[in-house]
């Protein structure tokens, strides 16, 4: 199941600020962007907190946008850790590649999160420690959300976490409990509007059932 692809748009001024690019994309693509500003520093730091950067071998970010979370990850990962950044929108990808051009351990892929397991297999990566998602999963059609979470579950090792940001604190807890055995919510009150992070473990449907 592919998520609906963004239609090609006119050229984007590379000097335009991130917030303007996000506003433009929000009005062009609505629910697949679902936010009219990049995530704040508070939110971006919270979603990458409590990761053991000495031990992780691979972290994946889904839906990087202009890269506020990517920056926090890049600042923290050590040379032995692979960072795979997946973003479907070509203009956001261009922005990410320019912004992080001097960061060799970030592999920026223009692709669909619904195929994350295949994108990783193509690169010879078999186990991922954490997936950090800025995707607006609740606003996707259920079959697209199912495909993204199933693909993510196939990519994650048994002890990996799926970390999802939200601008609607607590509201989607039950939704994620439908997919994962253990779902914790951490609020980020300093974000405007208040936001939060779901940290999910133990995908429920099992590898065979989700392909
Ligand atoms: C709410 S924005 C979050 C951007 C950024 N992570 C942040 O926190 O500011 C959602 C991002 O997900 C991307 N996206 C939506 N559907 C996607 C998909 N199927 N695969 C990869 N990226 C996708 C959008 O292009 C957009 O950049």
Short mmCIF file of N, CA and C in Angstrom, two decimals, residues 14-139:
data_model
loop_
_atom_site.label_atom_id
_atom_site.label_comp_id
_atom_site.label_asym_id
_atom_site.label_seq_id
_atom_site.Cartn_x
_atom_site.Cartn_y
_atom_site.Cartn_z
N UNK A 14 15.49 28.23 -2.53
CA UNK A 14 16.32 27.57 -1.52
C UNK A 14 16.64 28.48 -0.34
N UNK A 15 16.47 29.80 -0.53
CA UNK A 15 16.78 30.72 0.57
C UNK A 15 15.56 30.97 1.46
N UNK A 16 14.39 30.42 1.10
CA UNK A 16 13.19 30.68 1.91
C UNK A 16 13.35 29.99 3.27
N UNK A 17 12.81 30.62 4.34
CA UNK A 17 12.97 29.99 5.66
C UNK A 17 12.16 28.70 5.76
N UNK A 18 12.56 27.85 6.71
CA UNK A 18 11.88 26.56 6.89
C UNK A 18 10.39 26.74 7.13
N UNK A 19 10.02 27.71 7.99
CA UNK A 19 8.61 27.84 8.34
C UNK A 19 7.77 28.17 7.11
N UNK A 20 8.35 28.94 6.16
CA UNK A 20 7.61 29.30 4.95
C UNK A 20 7.43 28.08 4.03
N UNK A 21 8.46 27.27 3.94
CA UNK A 21 8.36 26.04 3.14
C UNK A 21 7.27 25.13 3.73
N UNK A 22 7.23 25.00 5.07
CA UNK A 22 6.23 24.14 5.70
C UNK A 22 4.82 24.71 5.47
N UNK A 23 4.66 26.03 5.59
CA UNK A 23 3.34 26.63 5.37
C UNK A 23 2.88 26.35 3.93
N UNK A 24 3.79 26.54 2.97
CA UNK A 24 3.44 26.28 1.55
C UNK A 24 3.00 24.83 1.36
N UNK A 25 3.78 23.92 1.93
CA UNK A 25 3.47 22.50 1.77
C UNK A 25 2.16 22.14 2.45
N UNK A 26 1.91 22.78 3.61
CA UNK A 26 0.65 22.50 4.33
C UNK A 26 -0.54 22.87 3.44
N UNK A 27 -0.46 24.03 2.78
CA UNK A 27 -1.59 24.43 1.95
C UNK A 27 -1.67 23.61 0.66
N UNK A 28 -0.54 23.05 0.21
CA UNK A 28 -0.57 22.21 -0.99
C UNK A 28 -1.07 20.79 -0.69
N UNK A 29 -0.63 20.23 0.45
CA UNK A 29 -0.86 18.79 0.68
C UNK A 29 -1.70 18.46 1.91
N UNK A 30 -2.04 19.46 2.73
CA UNK A 30 -2.97 19.26 3.85
C UNK A 30 -2.60 18.11 4.76
N UNK A 31 -3.41 17.04 4.72
CA UNK A 31 -3.30 16.01 5.75
C UNK A 31 -1.99 15.21 5.72
N UNK A 32 -1.26 15.22 4.60
CA UNK A 32 0.01 14.47 4.65
C UNK A 32 1.12 15.31 5.30
N UNK A 33 0.87 16.60 5.50
CA UNK A 33 1.82 17.45 6.22
C UNK A 33 1.28 17.67 7.65
N UNK A 34 -0.01 18.09 7.71
CA UNK A 34 -0.75 18.16 8.98
C UNK A 34 -0.18 19.10 10.03
N UNK A 35 0.73 19.97 9.63
CA UNK A 35 1.30 20.90 10.59
C UNK A 35 1.76 22.11 9.80
N UNK A 36 1.56 23.31 10.37
CA UNK A 36 1.98 24.47 9.58
C UNK A 36 3.24 25.13 10.14
N UNK A 37 3.98 24.39 10.95
CA UNK A 37 5.29 24.88 11.42
C UNK A 37 6.18 23.67 11.72
N UNK A 38 7.49 23.82 11.55
CA UNK A 38 8.38 22.73 11.97
C UNK A 38 8.28 22.50 13.47
N UNK A 39 8.59 21.30 13.93
CA UNK A 39 8.55 21.01 15.37
C UNK A 39 9.52 21.90 16.13
N UNK A 40 9.12 22.26 17.35
CA UNK A 40 9.96 23.12 18.19
C UNK A 40 11.18 22.33 18.68
N UNK A 41 12.12 23.09 19.24
CA UNK A 41 13.30 22.46 19.83
C UNK A 41 12.92 21.55 20.99
N UNK A 42 11.93 22.00 21.80
CA UNK A 42 11.50 21.19 22.97
C UNK A 42 11.00 19.82 22.52
N UNK A 43 10.14 19.86 21.49
CA UNK A 43 9.54 18.60 21.01
C UNK A 43 10.60 17.72 20.34
N UNK A 44 11.43 18.37 19.52
CA UNK A 44 12.46 17.61 18.78
C UNK A 44 13.44 16.95 19.75
N UNK A 45 13.75 17.65 20.86
CA UNK A 45 14.70 17.07 21.82
C UNK A 45 14.06 15.93 22.60
N UNK A 46 12.77 16.10 22.90
CA UNK A 46 12.09 15.07 23.71
C UNK A 46 12.01 13.74 22.96
N UNK A 47 11.76 13.80 21.66
CA UNK A 47 11.53 12.54 20.93
C UNK A 47 12.84 11.74 20.78
N UNK A 48 13.99 12.42 20.89
CA UNK A 48 15.27 11.70 20.74
C UNK A 48 15.95 11.45 22.09
N UNK A 49 15.22 11.82 23.17
CA UNK A 49 15.78 11.63 24.52
C UNK A 49 15.73 10.15 24.91
N UNK A 50 16.52 9.78 25.89
CA UNK A 50 16.49 8.43 26.45
C UNK A 50 16.87 7.35 25.44
N UNK A 51 17.61 7.71 24.43
CA UNK A 51 18.18 6.71 23.52
C UNK A 51 19.63 6.51 23.99
N UNK A 52 20.05 5.24 24.03
CA UNK A 52 21.43 4.98 24.47
C UNK A 52 22.35 5.11 23.26
N UNK A 53 22.87 6.33 23.07
CA UNK A 53 23.65 6.62 21.87
C UNK A 53 24.99 5.86 21.82
N UNK A 54 25.41 5.31 22.97
CA UNK A 54 26.65 4.51 22.95
C UNK A 54 26.39 3.17 22.26
N UNK A 55 25.13 2.71 22.33
CA UNK A 55 24.86 1.34 21.88
C UNK A 55 24.16 1.25 20.53
N UNK A 56 23.37 2.24 20.16
CA UNK A 56 22.52 2.07 18.96
C UNK A 56 23.34 1.95 17.68
N UNK A 57 22.85 1.03 16.81
CA UNK A 57 23.54 0.85 15.52
C UNK A 57 22.80 1.54 14.40
N UNK A 58 21.46 1.64 14.53
CA UNK A 58 20.72 2.27 13.44
C UNK A 58 19.45 2.95 13.98
N UNK A 59 19.27 4.19 13.60
CA UNK A 59 18.05 4.94 13.92
C UNK A 59 17.45 5.41 12.59
N UNK A 60 16.13 5.27 12.49
CA UNK A 60 15.42 5.71 11.28
C UNK A 60 14.49 6.86 11.67
N UNK A 61 14.47 7.89 10.84
CA UNK A 61 13.47 8.95 11.03
C UNK A 61 12.52 8.94 9.83
N UNK A 62 11.23 8.95 10.11
CA UNK A 62 10.21 8.97 9.04
C UNK A 62 9.54 10.34 9.01
N UNK A 63 9.45 10.93 7.82
CA UNK A 63 8.76 12.22 7.68
C UNK A 63 9.55 13.35 8.31
N UNK A 64 10.74 13.62 7.76
CA UNK A 64 11.67 14.55 8.41
C UNK A 64 11.33 16.02 8.15
N UNK A 65 10.57 16.31 7.11
CA UNK A 65 10.23 17.71 6.81
C UNK A 65 11.49 18.54 6.58
N UNK A 66 11.60 19.67 7.27
CA UNK A 66 12.78 20.53 7.11
C UNK A 66 13.92 20.12 8.06
N UNK A 67 13.68 19.13 8.92
CA UNK A 67 14.78 18.54 9.69
C UNK A 67 15.00 18.98 11.12
N UNK A 68 13.98 19.49 11.86
CA UNK A 68 14.25 19.87 13.25
C UNK A 68 14.65 18.66 14.11
N UNK A 69 14.02 17.51 13.87
CA UNK A 69 14.36 16.31 14.66
C UNK A 69 15.67 15.72 14.12
N UNK A 70 15.81 15.77 12.80
CA UNK A 70 17.06 15.27 12.18
C UNK A 70 18.27 15.95 12.82
N UNK A 71 18.15 17.26 13.02
CA UNK A 71 19.28 18.01 13.60
C UNK A 71 19.63 17.47 14.99
N UNK A 72 18.59 17.22 15.81
CA UNK A 72 18.84 16.72 17.17
C UNK A 72 19.49 15.34 17.13
N UNK A 73 19.05 14.52 16.16
CA UNK A 73 19.64 13.18 16.04
C UNK A 73 21.10 13.29 15.61
N UNK A 74 21.33 14.11 14.59
CA UNK A 74 22.70 14.26 14.06
C UNK A 74 23.64 14.78 15.15
N UNK A 75 23.13 15.67 15.99
CA UNK A 75 23.98 16.21 17.07
C UNK A 75 24.36 15.12 18.08
N UNK A 76 23.56 14.06 18.15
CA UNK A 76 23.79 13.07 19.21
C UNK A 76 24.42 11.76 18.74
N UNK A 77 24.17 11.36 17.48
CA UNK A 77 24.66 10.02 17.11
C UNK A 77 26.17 9.98 17.03
N UNK A 78 26.69 8.79 17.29
CA UNK A 78 28.13 8.58 17.24
C UNK A 78 28.49 7.96 15.89
N UNK A 79 29.78 7.98 15.55
CA UNK A 79 30.17 7.52 14.21
C UNK A 79 29.74 6.09 13.90
N UNK A 80 29.56 5.23 14.92
CA UNK A 80 29.20 3.84 14.62
C UNK A 80 27.70 3.67 14.31
N UNK A 81 26.92 4.74 14.42
CA UNK A 81 25.46 4.63 14.24
C UNK A 81 25.04 5.14 12.86
N UNK A 82 24.24 4.32 12.19
CA UNK A 82 23.68 4.76 10.90
C UNK A 82 22.39 5.52 11.18
N UNK A 83 22.22 6.61 10.46
CA UNK A 83 21.01 7.41 10.57
C UNK A 83 20.34 7.42 9.20
N UNK A 84 19.13 6.87 9.16
CA UNK A 84 18.41 6.79 7.88
C UNK A 84 17.22 7.74 7.96
N UNK A 85 17.17 8.70 7.07
CA UNK A 85 16.13 9.73 7.09
C UNK A 85 15.25 9.52 5.86
N UNK A 86 13.95 9.30 6.09
CA UNK A 86 13.04 9.06 4.96
C UNK A 86 12.03 10.20 4.88
N UNK A 87 11.99 10.83 3.72
CA UNK A 87 11.03 11.93 3.49
C UNK A 87 10.52 11.79 2.06
N UNK A 88 9.21 11.92 1.90
CA UNK A 88 8.64 11.66 0.58
C UNK A 88 8.60 12.89 -0.31
N UNK A 89 8.60 14.06 0.29
CA UNK A 89 8.44 15.27 -0.52
C UNK A 89 9.80 15.71 -1.09
N UNK A 90 9.89 15.86 -2.43
CA UNK A 90 11.19 16.21 -3.04
C UNK A 90 11.75 17.54 -2.55
N UNK A 91 10.90 18.52 -2.31
CA UNK A 91 11.43 19.83 -1.87
C UNK A 91 11.98 19.74 -0.45
N UNK A 92 11.31 19.00 0.42
CA UNK A 92 11.86 18.80 1.77
C UNK A 92 13.19 18.04 1.68
N UNK A 93 13.25 17.06 0.79
CA UNK A 93 14.51 16.29 0.65
C UNK A 93 15.66 17.19 0.23
N UNK A 94 15.36 18.08 -0.73
CA UNK A 94 16.40 19.02 -1.18
C UNK A 94 16.88 19.86 0.00
N UNK A 95 15.90 20.35 0.79
CA UNK A 95 16.25 21.19 1.94
C UNK A 95 17.12 20.39 2.93
N UNK A 96 16.76 19.14 3.17
CA UNK A 96 17.53 18.31 4.12
C UNK A 96 18.95 18.08 3.61
N UNK A 97 19.05 17.81 2.30
CA UNK A 97 20.39 17.51 1.74
C UNK A 97 21.29 18.74 1.81
N UNK A 98 20.70 19.91 1.61
CA UNK A 98 21.50 21.14 1.70
C UNK A 98 21.91 21.38 3.15
N UNK A 99 20.93 21.23 4.04
CA UNK A 99 21.17 21.55 5.45
C UNK A 99 22.20 20.62 6.09
N UNK A 100 22.15 19.33 5.68
CA UNK A 100 23.03 18.36 6.35
C UNK A 100 24.10 17.81 5.41
N UNK A 101 24.49 18.62 4.43
CA UNK A 101 25.46 18.16 3.42
C UNK A 101 26.78 17.70 4.03
N UNK A 102 27.15 18.30 5.15
CA UNK A 102 28.46 17.96 5.75
C UNK A 102 28.33 16.89 6.84
N UNK A 103 27.19 16.16 6.85
CA UNK A 103 27.00 15.15 7.90
C UNK A 103 26.97 13.76 7.26
N UNK A 104 28.14 13.11 7.18
CA UNK A 104 28.22 11.88 6.40
C UNK A 104 27.41 10.71 6.96
N UNK A 105 27.11 10.67 8.26
CA UNK A 105 26.38 9.46 8.70
C UNK A 105 24.86 9.58 8.61
N UNK A 106 24.37 10.62 7.91
CA UNK A 106 22.92 10.69 7.66
C UNK A 106 22.64 10.37 6.20
N UNK A 107 21.89 9.29 5.98
CA UNK A 107 21.51 8.89 4.62
C UNK A 107 20.09 9.40 4.37
N UNK A 108 19.94 10.40 3.52
CA UNK A 108 18.63 11.01 3.29
C UNK A 108 17.99 10.37 2.06
N UNK A 109 16.87 9.70 2.29
CA UNK A 109 16.22 8.94 1.22
C UNK A 109 14.90 9.61 0.85
N UNK A 110 14.72 9.88 -0.44
CA UNK A 110 13.41 10.37 -0.89
C UNK A 110 12.57 9.12 -1.13
N UNK A 111 11.63 8.83 -0.23
CA UNK A 111 10.88 7.59 -0.36
C UNK A 111 9.67 7.58 0.54
N UNK A 112 8.91 6.50 0.42
CA UNK A 112 7.64 6.35 1.13
C UNK A 112 7.86 5.51 2.39
N UNK A 113 7.45 6.04 3.54
CA UNK A 113 7.62 5.32 4.80
C UNK A 113 6.94 3.96 4.78
N UNK A 114 5.95 3.79 3.92
CA UNK A 114 5.25 2.50 3.87
C UNK A 114 6.19 1.39 3.38
N UNK A 115 7.34 1.77 2.78
CA UNK A 115 8.29 0.76 2.27
C UNK A 115 9.60 0.79 3.04
N UNK A 116 9.54 1.21 4.30
CA UNK A 116 10.79 1.37 5.03
C UNK A 116 11.58 0.07 5.13
N UNK A 117 10.88 -1.07 5.31
CA UNK A 117 11.64 -2.33 5.43
C UNK A 117 12.40 -2.62 4.13
N UNK A 118 11.77 -2.35 2.98
CA UNK A 118 12.43 -2.60 1.69
C UNK A 118 13.58 -1.61 1.48
N UNK A 119 13.35 -0.33 1.83
CA UNK A 119 14.41 0.68 1.67
C UNK A 119 15.64 0.29 2.49
N UNK A 120 15.39 -0.28 3.67
CA UNK A 120 16.51 -0.70 4.52
C UNK A 120 17.18 -1.95 3.96
N UNK A 121 16.36 -2.90 3.48
CA UNK A 121 16.92 -4.13 2.92
C UNK A 121 17.81 -3.78 1.72
N UNK A 122 17.39 -2.82 0.90
CA UNK A 122 18.20 -2.39 -0.26
C UNK A 122 19.57 -1.89 0.17
N UNK A 123 19.67 -1.43 1.41
CA UNK A 123 20.95 -0.90 1.92
C UNK A 123 21.66 -1.90 2.83
N UNK A 124 21.12 -3.11 2.87
CA UNK A 124 21.76 -4.16 3.67
C UNK A 124 21.57 -4.00 5.16
N UNK A 125 20.55 -3.24 5.56
CA UNK A 125 20.31 -3.02 7.00
C UNK A 125 19.20 -3.96 7.45
N UNK A 126 19.49 -4.78 8.46
CA UNK A 126 18.50 -5.77 8.87
C UNK A 126 17.88 -5.45 10.23
N UNK A 127 18.57 -4.68 11.04
CA UNK A 127 18.01 -4.40 12.37
C UNK A 127 18.09 -2.92 12.70
N UNK A 128 16.97 -2.39 13.15
CA UNK A 128 16.89 -0.98 13.51
C UNK A 128 16.59 -0.89 14.99
N UNK A 129 17.25 0.01 15.70
CA UNK A 129 17.03 0.13 17.15
C UNK A 129 15.83 1.02 17.47
N UNK A 130 15.70 2.13 16.74
CA UNK A 130 14.60 3.06 17.03
C UNK A 130 14.09 3.66 15.73
N UNK A 131 12.76 3.83 15.67
CA UNK A 131 12.17 4.59 14.56
C UNK A 131 11.50 5.81 15.18
N UNK A 132 11.85 6.96 14.65
CA UNK A 132 11.33 8.24 15.14
C UNK A 132 10.43 8.80 14.05
N UNK A 133 9.15 8.99 14.38
CA UNK A 133 8.21 9.37 13.32
C UNK A 133 7.59 10.75 13.55
N UNK A 134 7.71 11.58 12.52
CA UNK A 134 7.01 12.87 12.51
C UNK A 134 5.83 12.81 11.57
N UNK A 135 5.49 11.60 11.12
CA UNK A 135 4.37 11.44 10.19
C UNK A 135 3.05 11.74 10.89
N UNK A 136 2.11 12.36 10.20
CA UNK A 136 0.79 12.56 10.83
C UNK A 136 -0.06 11.30 10.69
N UNK A 137 0.34 10.23 11.36
CA UNK A 137 -0.29 8.91 11.15
C UNK A 137 -1.81 8.91 11.34
N UNK A 138 -2.36 9.58 12.39
CA UNK A 138 -3.81 9.49 12.58
C UNK A 138 -4.61 10.09 11.42
N UNK A 139 -3.99 11.01 10.66
CA UNK A 139 -4.76 11.62 9.57
C UNK A 139 -4.63 10.83 8.26
#
